[in-house]
Amino acid sequence: MTLGLPTSARVSLLSSHSLCGTSGHAAKFSLRSRPHVSQYHAFGSNRALDHPSSSSSQLREQLNNRSSRAAGRYIYSSPSWSRSSTASASLSRLPTTLRSRQLHTSTPTNMAIEIPASGTPRDVRTTINYQARNPDEPPYMYTYDPGNGKPKTNCVDETTEVVIHDLRGDVESKSLDGNGFQFMKVPSQEKEFVDDAKIREVYYPEVEELIKKASGGKRTYVFDHTVRRDGVAGSRGPAKRAHVDQTTEAAITRVRRHLGDDADRLLQSRVRIINAWRPIANPIAHWPLACCDYTTVDPANDLLNTKHIYPDRVGSNFGLASNPNHKWYFLSDLTPDEVILIKCYDSKEDVARLTPHTAFEDVSSPGEAPKRQSIEVRCLVFDDE
């Protein structure tokens, strides 16, 4: 990775360190017309599911029950997004270092905070978790207890204050090859995402088609997906550390694992891994996804090759070290009809080759808005058939 890197930063840094509890790595991730925009009116609490489900029918029933409990409280409609909460509630979730400057208001704390409708950009000052550099040993994470008193991980979070820029109204300024990520408005036939067989039968072909159109690739192969339902027992929550899903070595291993006898031939052409990330059921209020512009990343110094050690194999991803040049972007109030395409690997060297990404806390989000639900599908893309 030898791309020259620009740039000046518009991020302010204030770092602290804390031991990481879980991996930010997910083991199993151009608007052409203006998106439909949406609105929540929050009048009550949104409780997590009471019990983990062991089947798609049980999960669907629990989600339906939760929707029934929320009836009259949450309304997903057009044509605007409004966020109703109290200033005191928003401030209570704000990092201490930011509380004095996030809300420039002298209004009483019981006054509702109205956030501008979708289409009006609203940059967010918040914190994200970088991975601290370790001068003593290469970073690793065990997925199980290795025993003998060895820690499961030697990774440490470096929590850093950043500004995340909203691309509402300017989505076409970013592209997969120019920046490493891209937004598309592509409604899906699948709405629930509770049945893995149906996801593979209905949603995988949709993703392959949209990625072909966006990338110009000739052959695609979806190799896995992750559904995240924040607050649902037994489900993964948001990945809260900046990362890239695969290293170069891991990407090549993926090709060999899934393409068999075709792997050597396909590896002679351009190879990419592109993830498609979509909200489920509701627009994203809590823990939106942010992408770091590749042109602001120094690959040689910022990307930390981190081993992920499983009982039967060793994989790897990139953690991201803090750099004041980084510029972060998101699309506010992302709807289920919108998709973020995230490039995790590209064998071509004169384009954006990857994009670090992470969930972040948007402290302006109303506490009573529905918890985040999302699906991320990972796809191999080849220029050769």
mmCIF file of C-alpha atoms in Angstrom, residues 177-332:
data_model
loop_
_atom_site.group_PDB
_atom_site.id
_atom_site.type_symbol
_atom_site.label_atom_id
_atom_site.label_comp_id
_atom_site.label_asym_id
_atom_site.label_seq_id
_atom_site.Cartn_x
_atom_site.Cartn_y
_atom_site.Cartn_z
ATOM 1 C CA ASP A 177 -12.530 4.064 -5.740
ATOM 2 C CA GLY A 178 -12.090 7.664 -4.686
ATOM 3 C CA ASN A 179 -12.661 7.347 -0.937
ATOM 4 C CA GLY A 180 -13.354 3.689 -0.112
ATOM 5 C CA PHE A 181 -17.086 3.987 0.554
ATOM 6 C CA GLN A 182 -20.268 4.977 -1.231
ATOM 7 C CA PHE A 183 -23.950 5.488 -0.430
ATOM 8 C CA MET A 184 -26.763 4.095 -2.569
ATOM 9 C CA LYS A 185 -30.527 4.182 -2.386
ATOM 10 C CA VAL A 186 -31.630 0.624 -3.165
ATOM 11 C CA PRO A 187 -34.828 -0.690 -1.505
ATOM 12 C CA SER A 188 -34.865 -4.418 -0.745
ATOM 13 C CA GLN A 189 -37.609 -7.005 -1.087
ATOM 14 C CA GLU A 190 -36.522 -8.417 2.262
ATOM 15 C CA LYS A 191 -37.687 -6.405 5.269
ATOM 16 C CA GLU A 192 -37.377 -8.585 8.389
ATOM 17 C CA PHE A 193 -33.985 -10.300 8.078
ATOM 18 C CA VAL A 194 -34.851 -12.936 10.671
ATOM 19 C CA ASP A 195 -34.575 -16.078 8.504
ATOM 20 C CA ASP A 196 -31.042 -16.935 7.367
ATOM 21 C CA ALA A 197 -32.286 -19.139 4.529
ATOM 22 C CA LYS A 198 -34.456 -16.328 3.179
ATOM 23 C CA ILE A 199 -31.615 -13.833 3.540
ATOM 24 C CA ARG A 200 -29.433 -16.078 1.386
ATOM 25 C CA GLU A 201 -32.188 -16.797 -1.132
ATOM 26 C CA VAL A 202 -33.615 -13.271 -1.506
ATOM 27 C CA TYR A 203 -31.091 -10.762 -0.213
ATOM 28 C CA TYR A 204 -27.764 -12.196 -1.374
ATOM 29 C CA PRO A 205 -28.695 -11.920 -5.095
ATOM 30 C CA GLU A 206 -29.835 -8.323 -4.525
ATOM 31 C CA VAL A 207 -26.517 -7.440 -2.925
ATOM 32 C CA GLU A 208 -24.504 -9.115 -5.672
ATOM 33 C CA GLU A 209 -26.414 -7.175 -8.319
ATOM 34 C CA LEU A 210 -26.062 -3.777 -6.639
ATOM 35 C CA ILE A 211 -22.338 -4.340 -5.987
ATOM 36 C CA LYS A 212 -21.786 -5.324 -9.623
ATOM 37 C CA LYS A 213 -23.470 -2.117 -10.747
ATOM 38 C CA ALA A 214 -21.586 0.061 -8.282
ATOM 39 C CA SER A 215 -18.148 -1.498 -8.839
ATOM 40 C CA GLY A 216 -18.199 -2.617 -12.450
ATOM 41 C CA GLY A 217 -17.136 -6.093 -11.332
ATOM 42 C CA LYS A 218 -18.002 -9.079 -13.510
ATOM 43 C CA ARG A 219 -18.247 -11.802 -10.868
ATOM 44 C CA THR A 220 -19.370 -11.643 -7.262
ATOM 45 C CA TYR A 221 -19.550 -14.097 -4.392
ATOM 46 C CA VAL A 222 -21.241 -13.307 -1.072
ATOM 47 C CA PHE A 223 -19.406 -15.249 1.614
ATOM 48 C CA ASP A 224 -21.226 -14.250 4.825
ATOM 49 C CA HIS A 225 -23.408 -11.751 6.628
ATOM 50 C CA THR A 226 -23.968 -10.366 10.117
ATOM 51 C CA VAL A 227 -27.272 -9.176 11.559
ATOM 52 C CA ARG A 228 -26.945 -6.862 14.546
ATOM 53 C CA ARG A 229 -29.871 -6.019 16.832
ATOM 54 C CA ASP A 230 -28.714 -3.748 19.631
ATOM 55 C CA GLY A 231 -30.345 -4.564 22.959
ATOM 56 C CA VAL A 232 -31.584 -7.989 21.808
ATOM 57 C CA ALA A 233 -30.415 -10.823 24.041
ATOM 58 C CA GLY A 234 -28.141 -13.218 22.176
ATOM 59 C CA SER A 235 -27.532 -10.821 19.282
ATOM 60 C CA ARG A 236 -24.416 -8.862 18.426
ATOM 61 C CA GLY A 237 -24.462 -5.168 19.122
ATOM 62 C CA PRO A 238 -22.675 -2.418 17.194
ATOM 63 C CA ALA A 239 -18.925 -2.775 16.558
ATOM 64 C CA LYS A 240 -17.492 0.150 18.520
ATOM 65 C CA ARG A 241 -13.834 0.196 17.481
ATOM 66 C CA ALA A 242 -12.451 1.516 14.196
ATOM 67 C CA HIS A 243 -11.339 -1.394 12.030
ATOM 68 C CA VAL A 244 -11.104 -2.927 8.565
ATOM 69 C CA ASP A 245 -12.548 -6.428 8.295
ATOM 70 C CA GLN A 246 -9.667 -8.062 6.400
ATOM 71 C CA THR A 247 -5.945 -7.649 5.962
ATOM 72 C CA THR A 248 -4.426 -8.369 2.546
ATOM 73 C CA GLU A 249 -3.462 -11.852 3.730
ATOM 74 C CA ALA A 250 -6.965 -12.527 5.040
ATOM 75 C CA ALA A 251 -8.555 -11.328 1.788
ATOM 76 C CA ILE A 252 -6.467 -13.711 -0.315
ATOM 77 C CA THR A 253 -7.278 -16.531 2.108
ATOM 78 C CA ARG A 254 -10.977 -15.766 1.606
ATOM 79 C CA VAL A 255 -10.635 -16.134 -2.152
ATOM 80 C CA ARG A 256 -8.875 -19.490 -1.816
ATOM 81 C CA ARG A 257 -11.384 -20.733 0.758
ATOM 82 C CA HIS A 258 -14.492 -19.939 -1.289
ATOM 83 C CA LEU A 259 -13.447 -20.133 -4.952
ATOM 84 C CA GLY A 260 -11.528 -23.403 -4.911
ATOM 85 C CA ASP A 261 -9.977 -24.338 -8.245
ATOM 86 C CA ASP A 262 -10.838 -20.922 -9.704
ATOM 87 C CA ALA A 263 -8.877 -19.046 -7.030
ATOM 88 C CA ASP A 264 -5.460 -18.916 -8.719
ATOM 89 C CA ARG A 265 -6.944 -17.648 -11.981
ATOM 90 C CA LEU A 266 -9.170 -15.055 -10.292
ATOM 91 C CA LEU A 267 -6.297 -13.775 -8.163
ATOM 92 C CA GLN A 268 -4.533 -12.736 -11.377
ATOM 93 C CA SER A 269 -7.279 -10.154 -11.971
ATOM 94 C CA ARG A 270 -8.478 -7.304 -9.798
ATOM 95 C CA VAL A 271 -9.971 -8.602 -6.540
ATOM 96 C CA ARG A 272 -12.068 -6.625 -4.082
ATOM 97 C CA ILE A 273 -14.032 -7.232 -0.915
ATOM 98 C CA ILE A 274 -17.005 -4.897 -0.586
ATOM 99 C CA ASN A 275 -19.497 -4.923 2.274
ATOM 100 C CA ALA A 276 -23.102 -3.748 1.971
ATOM 101 C CA TRP A 277 -24.429 -2.273 5.243
ATOM 102 C CA ARG A 278 -28.173 -1.599 5.591
ATOM 103 C CA PRO A 279 -30.474 -0.547 8.466
ATOM 104 C CA ILE A 280 -33.326 -2.904 9.344
ATOM 105 C CA ALA A 281 -36.892 -1.810 10.187
ATOM 106 C CA ASN A 282 -36.145 1.793 11.186
ATOM 107 C CA PRO A 283 -33.770 4.625 10.304
ATOM 108 C CA ILE A 284 -30.582 4.632 12.348
ATOM 109 C CA ALA A 285 -30.815 6.829 15.440
ATOM 110 C CA HIS A 286 -28.387 5.155 17.840
ATOM 111 C CA TRP A 287 -24.801 4.171 17.022
ATOM 112 C CA PRO A 288 -24.660 5.169 13.342
ATOM 113 C CA LEU A 289 -21.854 3.888 11.148
ATOM 114 C CA ALA A 290 -18.977 6.207 10.226
ATOM 115 C CA CYS A 291 -16.397 5.672 7.470
ATOM 116 C CA CYS A 292 -12.890 7.112 7.336
ATOM 117 C CA ASP A 293 -11.860 8.578 3.979
ATOM 118 C CA TYR A 294 -8.976 6.463 2.661
ATOM 119 C CA THR A 295 -7.223 9.521 1.255
ATOM 120 C CA THR A 296 -6.680 10.694 4.838
ATOM 121 C CA VAL A 297 -5.250 7.366 6.054
ATOM 122 C CA ASP A 298 -1.524 6.574 6.171
ATOM 123 C CA PRO A 299 -1.664 2.805 5.508
ATOM 124 C CA ALA A 300 1.938 2.102 6.500
ATOM 125 C CA ASN A 301 1.538 3.688 9.934
ATOM 126 C CA ASP A 302 -2.186 3.723 10.768
ATOM 127 C CA LEU A 303 -3.211 0.133 9.988
ATOM 128 C CA LEU A 304 -2.453 -2.328 12.799
ATOM 129 C CA ASN A 305 -2.406 -5.956 11.664
ATOM 130 C CA THR A 306 -4.295 -7.743 14.447
ATOM 131 C CA LYS A 307 -4.437 -11.529 14.721
ATOM 132 C CA HIS A 308 -7.799 -13.100 15.575
ATOM 133 C CA ILE A 309 -7.156 -16.525 17.018
ATOM 134 C CA TYR A 310 -9.924 -19.135 16.778
ATOM 135 C CA PRO A 311 -9.789 -22.721 18.067
ATOM 136 C CA ASP A 312 -9.226 -24.044 14.536
ATOM 137 C CA ARG A 313 -7.614 -21.184 12.611
ATOM 138 C CA VAL A 314 -5.984 -17.763 12.751
ATOM 139 C CA GLY A 315 -7.465 -14.770 10.924
ATOM 140 C CA SER A 316 -6.538 -11.112 10.855
ATOM 141 C CA ASN A 317 -8.020 -7.665 10.476
ATOM 142 C CA PHE A 318 -6.718 -4.119 10.665
ATOM 143 C CA GLY A 319 -7.181 -2.035 13.762
ATOM 144 C CA LEU A 320 -6.810 1.691 13.188
ATOM 145 C CA ALA A 321 -4.332 3.871 15.059
ATOM 146 C CA SER A 322 -5.237 7.482 15.756
ATOM 147 C CA ASN A 323 -4.109 10.111 13.257
ATOM 148 C CA PRO A 324 -5.217 13.774 13.325
ATOM 149 C CA ASN A 325 -5.396 13.775 9.513
ATOM 150 C CA HIS A 326 -8.298 11.336 9.481
ATOM 151 C CA LYS A 327 -11.617 12.624 8.205
ATOM 152 C CA TRP A 328 -14.756 10.747 9.182
ATOM 153 C CA TYR A 329 -18.141 10.763 7.423
ATOM 154 C CA PHE A 330 -21.641 9.397 7.927
ATOM 155 C CA LEU A 331 -25.122 9.814 6.454
ATOM 156 C CA SER A 332 -27.530 11.050 9.094
#
